[in-house]
Amino acid sequence: MGLNYKKILGVNITIDNEEKILEEIRKYLKTKNKEQRTENKKTINPFIICTPNPEIVIYAQKDSVFIEIVNTAQINIPDGKGIVWALKKIFDIKIKPIPGADLMQSLCQLAAGNTYTIGLIGGRGGLALETRKCLRKMYPKLKIEVLGEPEVEIKNNKLQIIPPQRDPASGGTNYKEQKTNLIISDDLGRSININKYFDNLVQQIDKQKIDIILVAMGFPKQEYFISRLSLVARLAARQVGRWPMRRPLVMMGVGGSFDYIAGRVERAPDWMKRAGIEWLYRLLVEPWRIKRQLIGSQFFLRVIISTCCQGATLT
């Protein structure tokens, strides 16, 4: 039957529980066992997971390309009590939050139990390697590879990125090009040719038979990165010889989850998570987050105003 969604300030939010979300991901990954490997085989589009929280929803209000990227994702988990509060306030729907770090570990557990291969992208200073080491200890059967730790920047007048609004192959008339600028650098800070980088990355994903990619760059970088990678992967899959297996590929932006897994940053105690104040713990541990928290606080005011107006944009 698929998943269910509601819009909060124009951003799609998945309202199903984690168990149903994981079942949807399982079904998608199993499609590779049903497809015959022929030159004319139908392309399997990547499956994208985003993690909207109040900060991300507010950011989406000012970035039309970003909101399109998020809204075309297959899953947008309610990452935090703020989103859960808004769903209750607007739609009288009561659900549990699904932290991105928790869903990431659920995906690793799913992969370990089904011989899927995880690919890690992002982090700095060997963080992805540390994360791989820790995940292997947590899930001994897990197959996991590091695909690189590129430095990503979004700047004007540097590079044109065209994130998809709708898959051209679907015949949708709403697909159109929108240009955004993305810069990728190597470990030495040298800029990398963007087209060559993504072409090589797609080949690496295919060669290493990656099924699930976890991208840790923080928003909005990871969403733009995933959008570009998704587009390049789909185009490659339609060209015979470039991605001959045309396998399913799950991609998720995981923000600072590598820091948690590797032990560089401690997560809040369980009682703070249950109380919905994990954000306060993160603020105490990382005071630099104060600006982001203040921006995110706009979310609650906008939800209250929108609820009072009961505008059609919320339905």
mmCIF file of C-alpha atoms in Angstrom:
data_model
loop_
_atom_site.group_PDB
_atom_site.id
_atom_site.type_symbol
_atom_site.label_atom_id
_atom_site.label_comp_id
_atom_site.label_asym_id
_atom_site.label_seq_id
_atom_site.Cartn_x
_atom_site.Cartn_y
_atom_site.Cartn_z
ATOM 1 C CA MET A 1 0.000 0.000 0.000
ATOM 2 C CA GLY A 2 3.019 2.279 0.281
ATOM 3 C CA LEU A 3 3.758 4.917 2.881
ATOM 4 C CA ASN A 4 1.674 7.830 4.132
ATOM 5 C CA TYR A 5 2.677 11.484 4.261
ATOM 6 C CA LYS A 6 1.587 14.862 5.583
ATOM 7 C CA LYS A 7 2.970 18.278 4.699
ATOM 8 C CA ILE A 8 4.419 20.581 7.321
ATOM 9 C CA LEU A 9 5.103 24.063 5.945
ATOM 10 C CA GLY A 10 5.291 22.541 2.485
ATOM 11 C CA VAL A 11 7.667 19.690 3.392
ATOM 12 C CA ASN A 12 6.543 16.061 3.097
ATOM 13 C CA ILE A 13 6.818 14.044 6.313
ATOM 14 C CA THR A 14 6.427 10.262 6.441
ATOM 15 C CA ILE A 15 3.947 9.421 9.218
ATOM 16 C CA ASP A 16 4.344 5.638 9.280
ATOM 17 C CA ASN A 17 6.262 3.917 12.082
ATOM 18 C CA GLU A 18 9.838 2.694 11.741
ATOM 19 C CA GLU A 19 8.796 -0.925 11.274
ATOM 20 C CA LYS A 20 6.671 -0.091 8.237
ATOM 21 C CA ILE A 21 9.381 2.165 6.829
ATOM 22 C CA LEU A 22 11.950 -0.626 7.115
ATOM 23 C CA GLU A 23 9.543 -3.041 5.447
ATOM 24 C CA GLU A 24 9.205 -0.628 2.513
ATOM 25 C CA ILE A 25 12.999 -0.499 2.231
ATOM 26 C CA ARG A 26 13.212 -4.311 2.363
ATOM 27 C CA LYS A 27 10.688 -4.595 -0.457
ATOM 28 C CA TYR A 28 12.637 -2.136 -2.567
ATOM 29 C CA LEU A 29 15.979 -3.881 -2.033
ATOM 30 C CA LYS A 30 14.478 -7.248 -2.926
ATOM 31 C CA THR A 31 13.479 -6.017 -6.389
ATOM 32 C CA LYS A 32 16.987 -6.889 -7.551
ATOM 33 C CA ASN A 33 16.111 -10.564 -7.161
ATOM 34 C CA LYS A 34 13.125 -10.205 -9.475
ATOM 35 C CA GLU A 35 14.781 -8.376 -12.350
ATOM 36 C CA GLN A 36 16.490 -10.228 -15.165
ATOM 37 C CA ARG A 37 19.775 -8.699 -16.201
ATOM 38 C CA THR A 38 19.135 -7.747 -19.786
ATOM 39 C CA GLU A 39 20.089 -4.717 -21.809
ATOM 40 C CA ASN A 40 16.448 -3.637 -22.003
ATOM 41 C CA LYS A 41 15.723 -4.138 -18.325
ATOM 42 C CA LYS A 42 13.756 -1.353 -16.654
ATOM 43 C CA THR A 43 15.871 1.073 -14.668
ATOM 44 C CA ILE A 44 15.464 0.867 -10.890
ATOM 45 C CA ASN A 45 15.600 4.399 -9.508
ATOM 46 C CA PRO A 46 17.534 5.089 -6.297
ATOM 47 C CA PHE A 47 15.539 5.141 -3.057
ATOM 48 C CA ILE A 48 16.244 8.310 -1.064
ATOM 49 C CA ILE A 49 15.727 8.912 2.656
ATOM 50 C CA CYS A 50 15.822 12.404 4.186
ATOM 51 C CA THR A 51 15.604 13.408 7.838
ATOM 52 C CA PRO A 52 13.593 16.632 8.221
ATOM 53 C CA ASN A 53 13.806 18.390 11.571
ATOM 54 C CA PRO A 54 12.653 21.946 12.415
ATOM 55 C CA GLU A 55 15.928 23.473 11.153
ATOM 56 C CA ILE A 56 15.639 21.672 7.828
ATOM 57 C CA VAL A 57 11.985 22.622 7.364
ATOM 58 C CA ILE A 58 12.803 26.290 8.004
ATOM 59 C CA TYR A 59 15.780 26.162 5.622
ATOM 60 C CA ALA A 60 13.526 24.658 2.953
ATOM 61 C CA GLN A 61 11.329 27.770 3.051
ATOM 62 C CA LYS A 62 14.079 29.856 1.434
ATOM 63 C CA ASP A 63 15.590 27.301 -0.960
ATOM 64 C CA SER A 64 13.208 26.142 -3.678
ATOM 65 C CA VAL A 65 15.656 23.597 -5.064
ATOM 66 C CA PHE A 66 16.306 22.089 -1.650
ATOM 67 C CA ILE A 67 12.608 21.675 -0.869
ATOM 68 C CA GLU A 68 12.099 19.920 -4.213
ATOM 69 C CA ILE A 69 14.940 17.525 -3.406
ATOM 70 C CA VAL A 70 13.439 16.704 -0.013
ATOM 71 C CA ASN A 71 9.910 16.357 -1.368
ATOM 72 C CA THR A 72 10.965 13.906 -4.070
ATOM 73 C CA ALA A 73 12.587 11.589 -1.511
ATOM 74 C CA GLN A 74 10.784 8.303 -0.951
ATOM 75 C CA ILE A 75 10.985 8.689 2.843
ATOM 76 C CA ASN A 76 11.199 11.786 5.056
ATOM 77 C CA ILE A 77 11.354 10.543 8.624
ATOM 78 C CA PRO A 78 10.086 12.733 11.509
ATOM 79 C CA ASP A 79 13.517 13.418 12.998
ATOM 80 C CA GLY A 80 12.778 14.865 16.411
ATOM 81 C CA LYS A 81 10.054 15.944 18.783
ATOM 82 C CA GLY A 82 9.532 19.238 16.956
ATOM 83 C CA ILE A 83 8.200 17.509 13.844
ATOM 84 C CA VAL A 84 6.084 15.156 15.956
ATOM 85 C CA TRP A 85 4.643 18.153 17.830
ATOM 86 C CA ALA A 86 3.753 19.865 14.538
ATOM 87 C CA LEU A 87 1.960 16.764 13.227
ATOM 88 C CA LYS A 88 -0.098 16.657 16.400
ATOM 89 C CA LYS A 89 -0.792 20.391 16.311
ATOM 90 C CA ILE A 90 -1.816 20.546 12.668
ATOM 91 C CA PHE A 91 -3.328 17.153 11.929
ATOM 92 C CA ASP A 92 -4.004 15.696 15.387
ATOM 93 C CA ILE A 93 -1.734 12.778 14.457
ATOM 94 C CA LYS A 94 0.250 11.169 17.252
ATOM 95 C CA ILE A 95 3.416 9.342 16.193
ATOM 96 C CA LYS A 96 6.844 8.642 17.620
ATOM 97 C CA PRO A 97 9.932 10.473 16.362
ATOM 98 C CA ILE A 98 12.473 8.510 14.333
ATOM 99 C CA PRO A 99 15.969 9.944 14.899
ATOM 100 C CA GLY A 100 18.200 9.670 11.856
ATOM 101 C CA ALA A 101 20.973 8.028 13.886
ATOM 102 C CA ASP A 102 18.548 5.306 14.994
ATOM 103 C CA LEU A 103 17.302 4.603 11.469
ATOM 104 C CA MET A 104 20.907 4.462 10.260
ATOM 105 C CA GLN A 105 21.646 1.700 12.750
ATOM 106 C CA SER A 106 18.448 -0.101 11.763
ATOM 107 C CA LEU A 107 19.641 -0.032 8.151
ATOM 108 C CA CYS A 108 22.988 -1.485 9.215
ATOM 109 C CA GLN A 109 21.192 -4.247 11.097
ATOM 110 C CA LEU A 110 19.017 -4.900 8.046
ATOM 111 C CA ALA A 111 22.101 -5.044 5.821
ATOM 112 C CA ALA A 112 23.962 -7.398 8.167
ATOM 113 C CA GLY A 113 21.051 -9.824 8.204
ATOM 114 C CA ASN A 114 20.572 -9.849 4.438
ATOM 115 C CA THR A 115 24.144 -9.653 3.062
ATOM 116 C CA TYR A 116 23.628 -6.138 1.733
ATOM 117 C CA THR A 117 26.684 -3.902 1.471
ATOM 118 C CA ILE A 118 26.831 -0.480 3.123
ATOM 119 C CA GLY A 119 28.864 2.391 1.663
ATOM 120 C CA LEU A 120 29.979 5.350 3.802
ATOM 121 C CA ILE A 121 30.601 8.828 2.384
ATOM 122 C CA GLY A 122 31.531 11.931 4.365
ATOM 123 C CA GLY A 123 33.096 12.892 7.643
ATOM 124 C CA ARG A 124 36.558 14.360 7.958
ATOM 125 C CA GLY A 125 39.903 13.256 9.346
ATOM 126 C CA GLY A 126 39.318 9.542 9.026
ATOM 127 C CA LEU A 127 35.856 9.657 10.611
ATOM 128 C CA ALA A 128 34.335 7.348 7.990
ATOM 129 C CA LEU A 129 37.075 4.777 8.640
ATOM 130 C CA GLU A 130 36.454 4.968 12.394
ATOM 131 C CA THR A 131 32.731 4.583 11.792
ATOM 132 C CA ARG A 132 33.297 1.509 9.640
ATOM 133 C CA LYS A 133 35.445 -0.052 12.356
ATOM 134 C CA CYS A 134 32.810 0.587 15.024
ATOM 135 C CA LEU A 135 29.939 -0.669 12.878
ATOM 136 C CA ARG A 136 31.827 -3.887 12.146
ATOM 137 C CA LYS A 137 32.111 -4.458 15.892
ATOM 138 C CA MET A 138 28.420 -3.744 16.382
ATOM 139 C CA TYR A 139 27.331 -5.916 13.441
ATOM 140 C CA PRO A 140 29.983 -8.621 12.800
ATOM 141 C CA LYS A 141 28.267 -9.857 9.633
ATOM 142 C CA LEU A 142 28.008 -6.400 8.105
ATOM 143 C CA LYS A 143 29.711 -5.789 4.765
ATOM 144 C CA ILE A 144 30.753 -2.154 4.734
ATOM 145 C CA GLU A 145 33.017 0.014 2.574
ATOM 146 C CA VAL A 146 34.267 3.603 2.762
ATOM 147 C CA LEU A 147 33.634 5.490 -0.476
ATOM 148 C CA GLY A 148 35.525 8.641 0.484
ATOM 149 C CA GLU A 149 35.466 11.753 2.642
ATOM 150 C CA PRO A 150 35.032 14.558 0.090
ATOM 151 C CA GLU A 151 34.789 18.158 1.225
ATOM 152 C CA VAL A 152 31.602 19.654 -0.186
ATOM 153 C CA GLU A 153 30.739 23.339 -0.473
ATOM 154 C CA ILE A 154 27.788 25.126 -2.001
ATOM 155 C CA LYS A 155 28.774 28.396 -3.687
ATOM 156 C CA ASN A 156 27.539 30.646 -6.453
ATOM 157 C CA ASN A 157 29.116 30.887 -9.874
ATOM 158 C CA LYS A 158 31.203 27.774 -9.483
ATOM 159 C CA LEU A 159 29.419 24.685 -10.704
ATOM 160 C CA GLN A 160 25.998 23.860 -12.094
ATOM 161 C CA ILE A 161 24.136 21.046 -10.407
ATOM 162 C CA ILE A 162 20.770 19.909 -11.745
ATOM 163 C CA PRO A 163 18.863 18.030 -9.045
ATOM 164 C CA PRO A 164 15.845 16.120 -10.384
ATOM 165 C CA GLN A 165 12.337 17.291 -9.556
ATOM 166 C CA ARG A 166 10.810 14.319 -11.276
ATOM 167 C CA ASP A 167 12.301 11.394 -13.143
ATOM 168 C CA PRO A 168 12.217 12.148 -16.905
ATOM 169 C CA ALA A 169 11.622 8.441 -17.578
ATOM 170 C CA SER A 170 8.316 8.622 -15.708
ATOM 171 C CA GLY A 171 6.912 10.916 -18.358
ATOM 172 C CA GLY A 172 6.130 13.579 -15.764
ATOM 173 C CA THR A 173 5.656 17.046 -17.179
ATOM 174 C CA ASN A 174 6.939 18.718 -14.021
ATOM 175 C CA TYR A 175 10.536 17.643 -14.545
ATOM 176 C CA LYS A 176 12.686 20.686 -15.213
ATOM 177 C CA GLU A 177 16.257 21.751 -14.811
ATOM 178 C CA GLN A 178 17.203 23.857 -11.805
ATOM 179 C CA LYS A 179 20.772 24.929 -11.317
ATOM 180 C CA THR A 180 22.595 24.942 -8.011
ATOM 181 C CA ASN A 181 26.283 25.263 -7.287
ATOM 182 C CA LEU A 182 28.310 22.540 -5.614
ATOM 183 C CA ILE A 183 32.065 22.297 -5.086
ATOM 184 C CA ILE A 184 33.857 19.081 -4.163
ATOM 185 C CA SER A 185 37.450 18.990 -2.908
ATOM 186 C CA ASP A 186 39.820 16.165 -2.051
ATOM 187 C CA ASP A 187 41.626 15.635 1.272
ATOM 188 C CA LEU A 188 44.238 18.226 0.301
ATOM 189 C CA GLY A 189 41.646 20.891 -0.458
ATOM 190 C CA ARG A 190 42.068 20.658 -4.232
ATOM 191 C CA SER A 191 38.898 21.120 -6.262
ATOM 192 C CA ILE A 192 37.732 18.045 -8.150
ATOM 193 C CA ASN A 193 36.007 18.023 -11.533
ATOM 194 C CA ILE A 194 32.420 17.450 -10.456
ATOM 195 C CA ASN A 195 31.315 15.381 -13.440
ATOM 196 C CA LYS A 196 34.358 13.139 -13.295
ATOM 197 C CA TYR A 197 33.968 12.713 -9.536
ATOM 198 C CA PHE A 198 30.381 11.470 -9.729
ATOM 199 C CA ASP A 199 31.069 9.275 -12.762
ATOM 200 C CA ASN A 200 33.927 7.607 -10.871
ATOM 201 C CA LEU A 201 31.798 7.293 -7.742
ATOM 202 C CA VAL A 202 29.008 5.537 -9.638
ATOM 203 C CA GLN A 203 31.541 3.100 -11.098
ATOM 204 C CA GLN A 204 32.957 2.481 -7.619
ATOM 205 C CA ILE A 205 29.469 1.826 -6.234
ATOM 206 C CA ASP A 206 28.801 -0.659 -9.013
ATOM 207 C CA LYS A 207 32.188 -2.376 -8.693
ATOM 208 C CA GLN A 208 31.851 -2.800 -4.923
ATOM 209 C CA LYS A 209 28.190 -3.814 -5.223
ATOM 210 C CA ILE A 210 26.974 -1.202 -2.753
ATOM 211 C CA ASP A 211 23.302 -1.486 -1.786
ATOM 212 C CA ILE A 212 22.926 1.256 0.843
ATOM 213 C CA ILE A 213 24.857 4.543 0.952
ATOM 214 C CA LEU A 214 25.041 6.651 4.115
ATOM 215 C CA VAL A 215 26.104 10.259 3.463
ATOM 216 C CA ALA A 216 27.343 12.287 6.451
ATOM 217 C CA MET A 217 27.805 15.905 5.419
ATOM 218 C CA GLY A 218 25.078 17.775 7.259
ATOM 219 C CA PHE A 219 22.264 19.602 5.509
ATOM 220 C CA PRO A 220 21.917 20.997 2.895
ATOM 221 C CA LYS A 221 25.164 19.596 1.482
ATOM 222 C CA GLN A 222 24.235 15.933 1.828
ATOM 223 C CA GLU A 223 20.843 16.430 0.178
ATOM 224 C CA TYR A 224 22.387 18.207 -2.818
ATOM 225 C CA PHE A 225 25.087 15.538 -2.976
ATOM 226 C CA ILE A 226 22.563 12.685 -2.892
ATOM 227 C CA SER A 227 20.393 14.400 -5.493
ATOM 228 C CA ARG A 228 23.325 14.718 -7.887
ATOM 229 C CA LEU A 229 24.472 11.150 -7.262
ATOM 230 C CA SER A 230 20.929 9.881 -7.830
ATOM 231 C CA LEU A 231 20.721 11.671 -11.166
ATOM 232 C CA VAL A 232 24.109 10.396 -12.356
ATOM 233 C CA ALA A 233 23.287 6.848 -11.223
ATOM 234 C CA ARG A 234 20.005 6.852 -13.152
ATOM 235 C CA LEU A 235 21.628 8.178 -16.295
ATOM 236 C CA ALA A 236 24.415 5.611 -16.005
ATOM 237 C CA ALA A 237 21.907 2.800 -15.514
ATOM 238 C CA ARG A 238 20.245 3.672 -18.823
ATOM 239 C CA GLN A 239 23.505 3.362 -20.729
ATOM 240 C CA VAL A 240 24.399 -0.224 -21.553
ATOM 241 C CA GLY A 241 27.763 -1.181 -20.126
ATOM 242 C CA ARG A 242 28.008 1.604 -17.561
ATOM 243 C CA TRP A 243 25.827 0.054 -14.855
ATOM 244 C CA PRO A 244 24.944 -3.348 -16.316
ATOM 245 C CA MET A 245 23.356 -4.788 -13.165
ATOM 246 C CA ARG A 246 21.017 -1.832 -12.577
ATOM 247 C CA ARG A 247 20.681 -2.722 -8.907
ATOM 248 C CA PRO A 248 18.516 -0.966 -6.320
ATOM 249 C CA LEU A 249 20.379 1.680 -4.354
ATOM 250 C CA VAL A 250 19.226 3.202 -1.053
ATOM 251 C CA MET A 251 20.747 6.562 -0.095
ATOM 252 C CA MET A 252 20.305 8.345 3.225
ATOM 253 C CA GLY A 253 21.675 11.602 4.596
ATOM 254 C CA VAL A 254 22.771 10.925 8.167
ATOM 255 C CA GLY A 255 24.204 14.268 9.317
ATOM 256 C CA GLY A 256 26.364 13.841 12.418
ATOM 257 C CA SER A 257 25.583 10.160 12.943
ATOM 258 C CA PHE A 258 29.160 9.101 12.144
ATOM 259 C CA ASP A 259 30.313 11.172 15.134
ATOM 260 C CA TYR A 260 27.932 9.254 17.398
ATOM 261 C CA ILE A 261 28.876 5.833 16.063
ATOM 262 C CA ALA A 262 32.613 6.533 16.220
ATOM 263 C CA GLY A 263 32.319 7.917 19.743
ATOM 264 C CA ARG A 264 33.572 11.401 18.913
ATOM 265 C CA VAL A 265 30.309 12.893 20.210
ATOM 266 C CA GLU A 266 28.141 11.265 22.845
ATOM 267 C CA ARG A 267 24.392 11.034 22.327
ATOM 268 C CA ALA A 268 22.030 12.297 24.976
ATOM 269 C CA PRO A 269 21.060 9.959 27.829
ATOM 270 C CA ASP A 270 17.966 7.863 27.171
ATOM 271 C CA TRP A 271 15.843 9.882 29.599
ATOM 272 C CA MET A 272 16.589 13.064 27.658
ATOM 273 C CA LYS A 273 15.661 11.350 24.397
ATOM 274 C CA ARG A 274 12.366 10.190 25.870
ATOM 275 C CA ALA A 275 11.670 13.671 27.196
ATOM 276 C CA GLY A 276 12.290 15.145 23.765
ATOM 277 C CA ILE A 277 15.191 17.361 24.863
ATOM 278 C CA GLU A 278 18.059 15.666 23.063
ATOM 279 C CA TRP A 279 18.506 19.014 21.305
ATOM 280 C CA LEU A 280 19.353 20.595 24.676
ATOM 281 C CA TYR A 281 22.039 18.014 25.368
ATOM 282 C CA ARG A 282 23.568 18.588 21.930
ATOM 283 C CA LEU A 283 23.546 22.330 22.584
ATOM 284 C CA LEU A 284 25.362 21.861 25.888
ATOM 285 C CA VAL A 285 27.961 19.586 24.285
ATOM 286 C CA GLU A 286 28.295 21.695 21.117
ATOM 287 C CA PRO A 287 27.561 25.357 21.999
ATOM 288 C CA TRP A 288 28.172 26.413 18.397
ATOM 289 C CA ARG A 289 24.722 24.989 17.616
ATOM 290 C CA ILE A 290 23.024 27.958 19.315
ATOM 291 C CA LYS A 291 22.595 29.839 16.029
ATOM 292 C CA ARG A 292 21.019 26.809 14.368
ATOM 293 C CA GLN A 293 18.720 26.309 17.347
ATOM 294 C CA LEU A 294 17.560 29.918 17.166
ATOM 295 C CA ILE A 295 16.813 29.538 13.473
ATOM 296 C CA GLY A 296 14.970 26.302 14.151
ATOM 297 C CA SER A 297 12.853 28.020 16.804
ATOM 298 C CA GLN A 298 11.102 29.925 14.000
ATOM 299 C CA PHE A 299 9.541 26.602 13.079
ATOM 300 C CA PHE A 300 7.260 26.539 16.107
ATOM 301 C CA LEU A 301 5.997 30.081 15.545
ATOM 302 C CA ARG A 302 5.290 29.398 11.880
ATOM 303 C CA VAL A 303 3.414 26.199 12.691
ATOM 304 C CA ILE A 304 1.243 28.032 15.226
ATOM 305 C CA ILE A 305 0.492 30.828 12.764
ATOM 306 C CA SER A 306 -0.267 28.348 9.987
ATOM 307 C CA THR A 307 -2.533 26.361 12.283
ATOM 308 C CA CYS A 308 -4.481 29.476 13.204
ATOM 309 C CA CYS A 309 -4.906 30.363 9.566
ATOM 310 C CA GLN A 310 -5.684 26.754 8.592
ATOM 311 C CA GLY A 311 -4.372 27.528 5.124
ATOM 312 C CA ALA A 312 -4.789 25.115 2.270
ATOM 313 C CA THR A 313 -0.999 24.866 2.034
ATOM 314 C CA LEU A 314 -0.987 22.597 5.086
ATOM 315 C CA THR A 315 -3.352 20.016 3.623
#
